Tab-separated table of C-alpha atoms in Angstrom:
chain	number	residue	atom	x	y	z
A	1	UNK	CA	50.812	55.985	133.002
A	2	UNK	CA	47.212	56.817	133.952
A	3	UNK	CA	44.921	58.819	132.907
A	4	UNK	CA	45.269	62.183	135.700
A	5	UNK	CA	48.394	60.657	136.494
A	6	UNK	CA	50.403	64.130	138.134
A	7	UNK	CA	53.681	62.803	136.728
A	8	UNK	CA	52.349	63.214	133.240
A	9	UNK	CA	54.167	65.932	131.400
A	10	UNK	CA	53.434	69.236	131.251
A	11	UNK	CA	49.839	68.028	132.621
A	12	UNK	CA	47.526	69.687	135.606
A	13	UNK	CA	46.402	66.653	137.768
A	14	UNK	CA	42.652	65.476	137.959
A	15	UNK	CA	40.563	65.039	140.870
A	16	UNK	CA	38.487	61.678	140.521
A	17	UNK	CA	35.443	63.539	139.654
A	18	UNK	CA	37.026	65.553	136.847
A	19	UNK	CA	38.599	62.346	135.306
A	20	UNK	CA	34.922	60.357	135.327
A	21	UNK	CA	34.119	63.373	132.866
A	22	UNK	CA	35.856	61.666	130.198
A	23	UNK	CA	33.582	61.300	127.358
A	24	UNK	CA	35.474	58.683	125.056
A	25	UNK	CA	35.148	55.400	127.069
A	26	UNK	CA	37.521	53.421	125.186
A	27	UNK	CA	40.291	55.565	126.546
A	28	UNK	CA	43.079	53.941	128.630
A	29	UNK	CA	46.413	56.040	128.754
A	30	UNK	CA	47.651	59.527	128.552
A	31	UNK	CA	49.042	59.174	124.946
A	32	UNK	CA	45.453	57.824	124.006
A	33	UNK	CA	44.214	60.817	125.500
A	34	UNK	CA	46.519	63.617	124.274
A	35	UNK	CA	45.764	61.939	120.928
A	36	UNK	CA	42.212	62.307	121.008
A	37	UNK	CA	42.521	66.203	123.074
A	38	UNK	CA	44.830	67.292	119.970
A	39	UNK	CA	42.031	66.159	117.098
A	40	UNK	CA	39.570	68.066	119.168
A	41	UNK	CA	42.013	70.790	119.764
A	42	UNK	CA	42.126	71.063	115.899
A	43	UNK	CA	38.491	71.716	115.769
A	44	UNK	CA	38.271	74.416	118.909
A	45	UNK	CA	41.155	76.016	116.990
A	46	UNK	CA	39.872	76.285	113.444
A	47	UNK	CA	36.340	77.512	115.263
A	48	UNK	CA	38.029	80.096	117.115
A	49	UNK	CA	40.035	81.369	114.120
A	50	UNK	CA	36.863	81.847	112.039
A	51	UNK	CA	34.948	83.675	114.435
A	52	UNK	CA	33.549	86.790	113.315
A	53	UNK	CA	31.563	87.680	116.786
A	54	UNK	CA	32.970	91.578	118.171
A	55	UNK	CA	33.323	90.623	121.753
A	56	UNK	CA	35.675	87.872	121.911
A	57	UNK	CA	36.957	89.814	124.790
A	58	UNK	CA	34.311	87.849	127.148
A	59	UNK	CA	33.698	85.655	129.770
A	60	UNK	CA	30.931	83.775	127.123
A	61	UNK	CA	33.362	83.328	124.327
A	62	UNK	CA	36.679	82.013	127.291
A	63	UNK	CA	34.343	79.335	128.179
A	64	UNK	CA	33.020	78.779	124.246
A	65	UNK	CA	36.420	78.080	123.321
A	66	UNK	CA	37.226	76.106	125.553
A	67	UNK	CA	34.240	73.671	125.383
A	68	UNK	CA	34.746	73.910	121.232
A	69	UNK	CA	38.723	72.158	122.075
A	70	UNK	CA	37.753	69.810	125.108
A	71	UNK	CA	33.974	69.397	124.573
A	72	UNK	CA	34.390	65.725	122.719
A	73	UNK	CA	36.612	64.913	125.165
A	74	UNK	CA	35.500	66.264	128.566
A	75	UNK	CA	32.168	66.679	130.333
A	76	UNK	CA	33.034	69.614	131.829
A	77	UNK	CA	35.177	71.378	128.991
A	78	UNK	CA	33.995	75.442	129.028
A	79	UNK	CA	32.765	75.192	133.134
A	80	UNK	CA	35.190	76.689	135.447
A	81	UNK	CA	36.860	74.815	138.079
A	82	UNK	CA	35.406	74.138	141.540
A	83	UNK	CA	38.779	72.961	143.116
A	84	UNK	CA	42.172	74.224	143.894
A	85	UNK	CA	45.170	73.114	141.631
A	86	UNK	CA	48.777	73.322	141.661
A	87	UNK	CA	48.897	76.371	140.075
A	88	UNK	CA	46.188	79.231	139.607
A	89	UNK	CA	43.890	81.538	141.533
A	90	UNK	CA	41.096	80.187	144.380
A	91	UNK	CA	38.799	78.694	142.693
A	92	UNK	CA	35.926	80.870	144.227
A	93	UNK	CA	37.995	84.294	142.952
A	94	UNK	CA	38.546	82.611	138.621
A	95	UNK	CA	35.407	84.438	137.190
A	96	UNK	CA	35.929	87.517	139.383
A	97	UNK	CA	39.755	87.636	138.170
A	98	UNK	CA	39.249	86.386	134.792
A	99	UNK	CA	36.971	89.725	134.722
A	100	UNK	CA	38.529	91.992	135.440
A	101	UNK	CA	41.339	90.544	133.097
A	102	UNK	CA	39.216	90.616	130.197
A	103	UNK	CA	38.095	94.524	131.049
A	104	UNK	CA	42.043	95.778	131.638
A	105	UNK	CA	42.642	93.899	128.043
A	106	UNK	CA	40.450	95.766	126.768
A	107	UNK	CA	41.038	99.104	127.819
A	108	UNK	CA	44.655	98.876	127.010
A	109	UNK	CA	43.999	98.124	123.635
A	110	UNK	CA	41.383	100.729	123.196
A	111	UNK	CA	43.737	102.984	124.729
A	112	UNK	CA	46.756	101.360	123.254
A	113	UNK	CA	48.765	101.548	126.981
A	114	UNK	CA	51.218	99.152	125.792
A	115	UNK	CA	52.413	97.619	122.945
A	116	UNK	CA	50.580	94.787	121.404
A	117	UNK	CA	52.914	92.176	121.720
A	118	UNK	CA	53.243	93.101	125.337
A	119	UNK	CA	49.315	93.464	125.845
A	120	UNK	CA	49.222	90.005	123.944
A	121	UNK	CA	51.975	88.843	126.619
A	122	UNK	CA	50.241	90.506	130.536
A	123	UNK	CA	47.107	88.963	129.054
A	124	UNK	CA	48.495	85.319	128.240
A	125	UNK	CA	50.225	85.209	131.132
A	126	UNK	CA	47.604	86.390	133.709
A	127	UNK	CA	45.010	83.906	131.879
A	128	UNK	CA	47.559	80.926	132.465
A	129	UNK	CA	47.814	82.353	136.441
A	130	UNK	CA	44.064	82.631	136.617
A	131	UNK	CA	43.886	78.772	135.088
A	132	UNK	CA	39.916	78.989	134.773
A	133	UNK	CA	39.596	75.222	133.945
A	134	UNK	CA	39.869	71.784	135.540
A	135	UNK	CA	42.517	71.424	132.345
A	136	UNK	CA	43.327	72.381	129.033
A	137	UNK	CA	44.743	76.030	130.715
A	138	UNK	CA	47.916	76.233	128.646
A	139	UNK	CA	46.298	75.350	125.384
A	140	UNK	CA	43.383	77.679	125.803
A	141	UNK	CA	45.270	80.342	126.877
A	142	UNK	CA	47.876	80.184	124.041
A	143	UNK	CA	44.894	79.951	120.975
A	144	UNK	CA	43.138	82.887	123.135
A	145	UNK	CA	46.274	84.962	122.502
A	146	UNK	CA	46.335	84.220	119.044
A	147	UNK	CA	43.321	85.479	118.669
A	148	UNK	CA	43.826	88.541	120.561
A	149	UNK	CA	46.587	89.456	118.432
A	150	UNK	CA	45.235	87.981	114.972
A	151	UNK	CA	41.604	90.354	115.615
A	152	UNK	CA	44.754	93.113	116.269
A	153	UNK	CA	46.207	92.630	112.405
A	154	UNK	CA	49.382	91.268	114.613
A	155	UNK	CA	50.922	87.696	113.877
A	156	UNK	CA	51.113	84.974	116.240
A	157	UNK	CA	53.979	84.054	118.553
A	158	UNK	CA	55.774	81.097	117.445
A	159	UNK	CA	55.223	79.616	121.235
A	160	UNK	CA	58.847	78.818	121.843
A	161	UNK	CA	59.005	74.494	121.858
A	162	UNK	CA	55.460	74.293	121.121
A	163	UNK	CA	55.755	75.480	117.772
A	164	UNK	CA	56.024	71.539	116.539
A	165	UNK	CA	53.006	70.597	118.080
A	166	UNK	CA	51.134	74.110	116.457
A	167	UNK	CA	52.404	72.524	112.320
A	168	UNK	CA	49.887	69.923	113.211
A	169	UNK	CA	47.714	73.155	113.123
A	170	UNK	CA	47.909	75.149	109.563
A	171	UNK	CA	45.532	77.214	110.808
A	172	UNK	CA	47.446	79.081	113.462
A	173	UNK	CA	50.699	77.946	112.897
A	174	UNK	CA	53.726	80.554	111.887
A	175	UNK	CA	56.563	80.190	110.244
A	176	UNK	CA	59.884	79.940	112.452
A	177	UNK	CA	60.818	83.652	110.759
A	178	UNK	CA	57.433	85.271	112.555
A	179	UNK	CA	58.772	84.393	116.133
A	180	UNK	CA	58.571	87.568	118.331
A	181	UNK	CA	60.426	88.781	121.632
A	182	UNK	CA	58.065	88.965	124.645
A	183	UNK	CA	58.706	91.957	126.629
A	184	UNK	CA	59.696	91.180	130.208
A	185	UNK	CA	57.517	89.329	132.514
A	186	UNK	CA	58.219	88.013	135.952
A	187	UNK	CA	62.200	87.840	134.580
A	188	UNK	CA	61.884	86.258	131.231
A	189	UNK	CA	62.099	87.903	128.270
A	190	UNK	CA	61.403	85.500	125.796
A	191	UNK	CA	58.818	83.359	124.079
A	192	UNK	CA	60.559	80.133	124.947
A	193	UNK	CA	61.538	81.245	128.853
A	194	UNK	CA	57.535	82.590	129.616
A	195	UNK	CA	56.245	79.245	128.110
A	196	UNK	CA	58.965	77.216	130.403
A	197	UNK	CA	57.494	78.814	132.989
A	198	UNK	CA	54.304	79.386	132.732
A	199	UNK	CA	52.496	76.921	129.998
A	200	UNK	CA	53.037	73.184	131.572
A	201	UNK	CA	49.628	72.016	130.280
């Protein structure tokens, strides 16, 4: 299986030009490559969770974090994408929507509209719509809920499946006892059922 290759799992397809931004040149296949993604992963991930910046509510620090988990391993890791996908907003409409995303989040926190578990949910699930990047959408949109929720005083969901790949993590990982119900979205009503839907990358 090749690198870009659309039948890899749970993995947006690359245009050409998005796969010649692979930094490591050594790299051959997609379990090379989802090796080398998850060590840089670790880094974007302990980064994020030591932040101490007020605003992580922002277009700067969305693209930040995403270049600190793909930036060893993509060229274009924290730019948004310039072409259309399987999934996700036009391209021309991602910083416009991702936006006005950040602004609502905000203002129902301040104004504490919903719960925060359901805040944490609207906004991880209209960032994972929006899918700002070439790649990496799922992941980034996941540790940019944790955060949300973490800067909140408010544990992490447990991610449903993905909870084995997160003990890799110590840093954001939660025990199997902190996993939360997701208010309805779109039908599901679960952790496991919204990432099953809605996190294939």
């Amino acid at each position: 299986m090749g690198i870009g290759d659309a039948h890899a799992p749970g993995a947006t397809p690359l245009d050409p030009d998005e796969v010649h931004g692979l930094i490591p040149g050594d790299i051959r296949h997609q379990a090379e490559l989802n090796q080398w993604e998850q060590a840089n992963v670790m880094e974007g991930s302990t980064w994020a969770l030591r932040f101490r910046g007020r605003d992580f509510l922002s277009e700067g620090f969305v693209r930040e974090l995403h270049r600190r988990m793909f930036g060893n391993t993509w060229r274009w890791a924290g730019t948004f994408r310039t072409t259309g996908k399987n999934i996700g907003v036009d391209a021309a409409q991602v910083s416009i929507q991702l936006r006005e995303l950040l602004e609502n989040t905000r203002y129902w926190i301040e104004h504490r509209t919903f719960p925060l578990d359901e805040i944490a949910s609207r906004f991880h699930h209209r960032l994972v719509v929006i899918h700002p990047f070439p790649n990496g959408n799922g992941r980034h949109a996941r540790l940019m809920t944790d955060v949300l929720l973490l800067r909140n005083g408010a544990a992490v969901f447990g991610w449903g499946s993905a909870i084995s790949k997160l003990r890799a993590m110590p840093v954001i990982a939660t025990s199997r006892h902190c996993v939360r119900r997701m208010p309805v979205i779109t039908g599901c009503s679960s952790v496991s059922c919204a990432v099953s839907i809605h996190c294939r990358n």
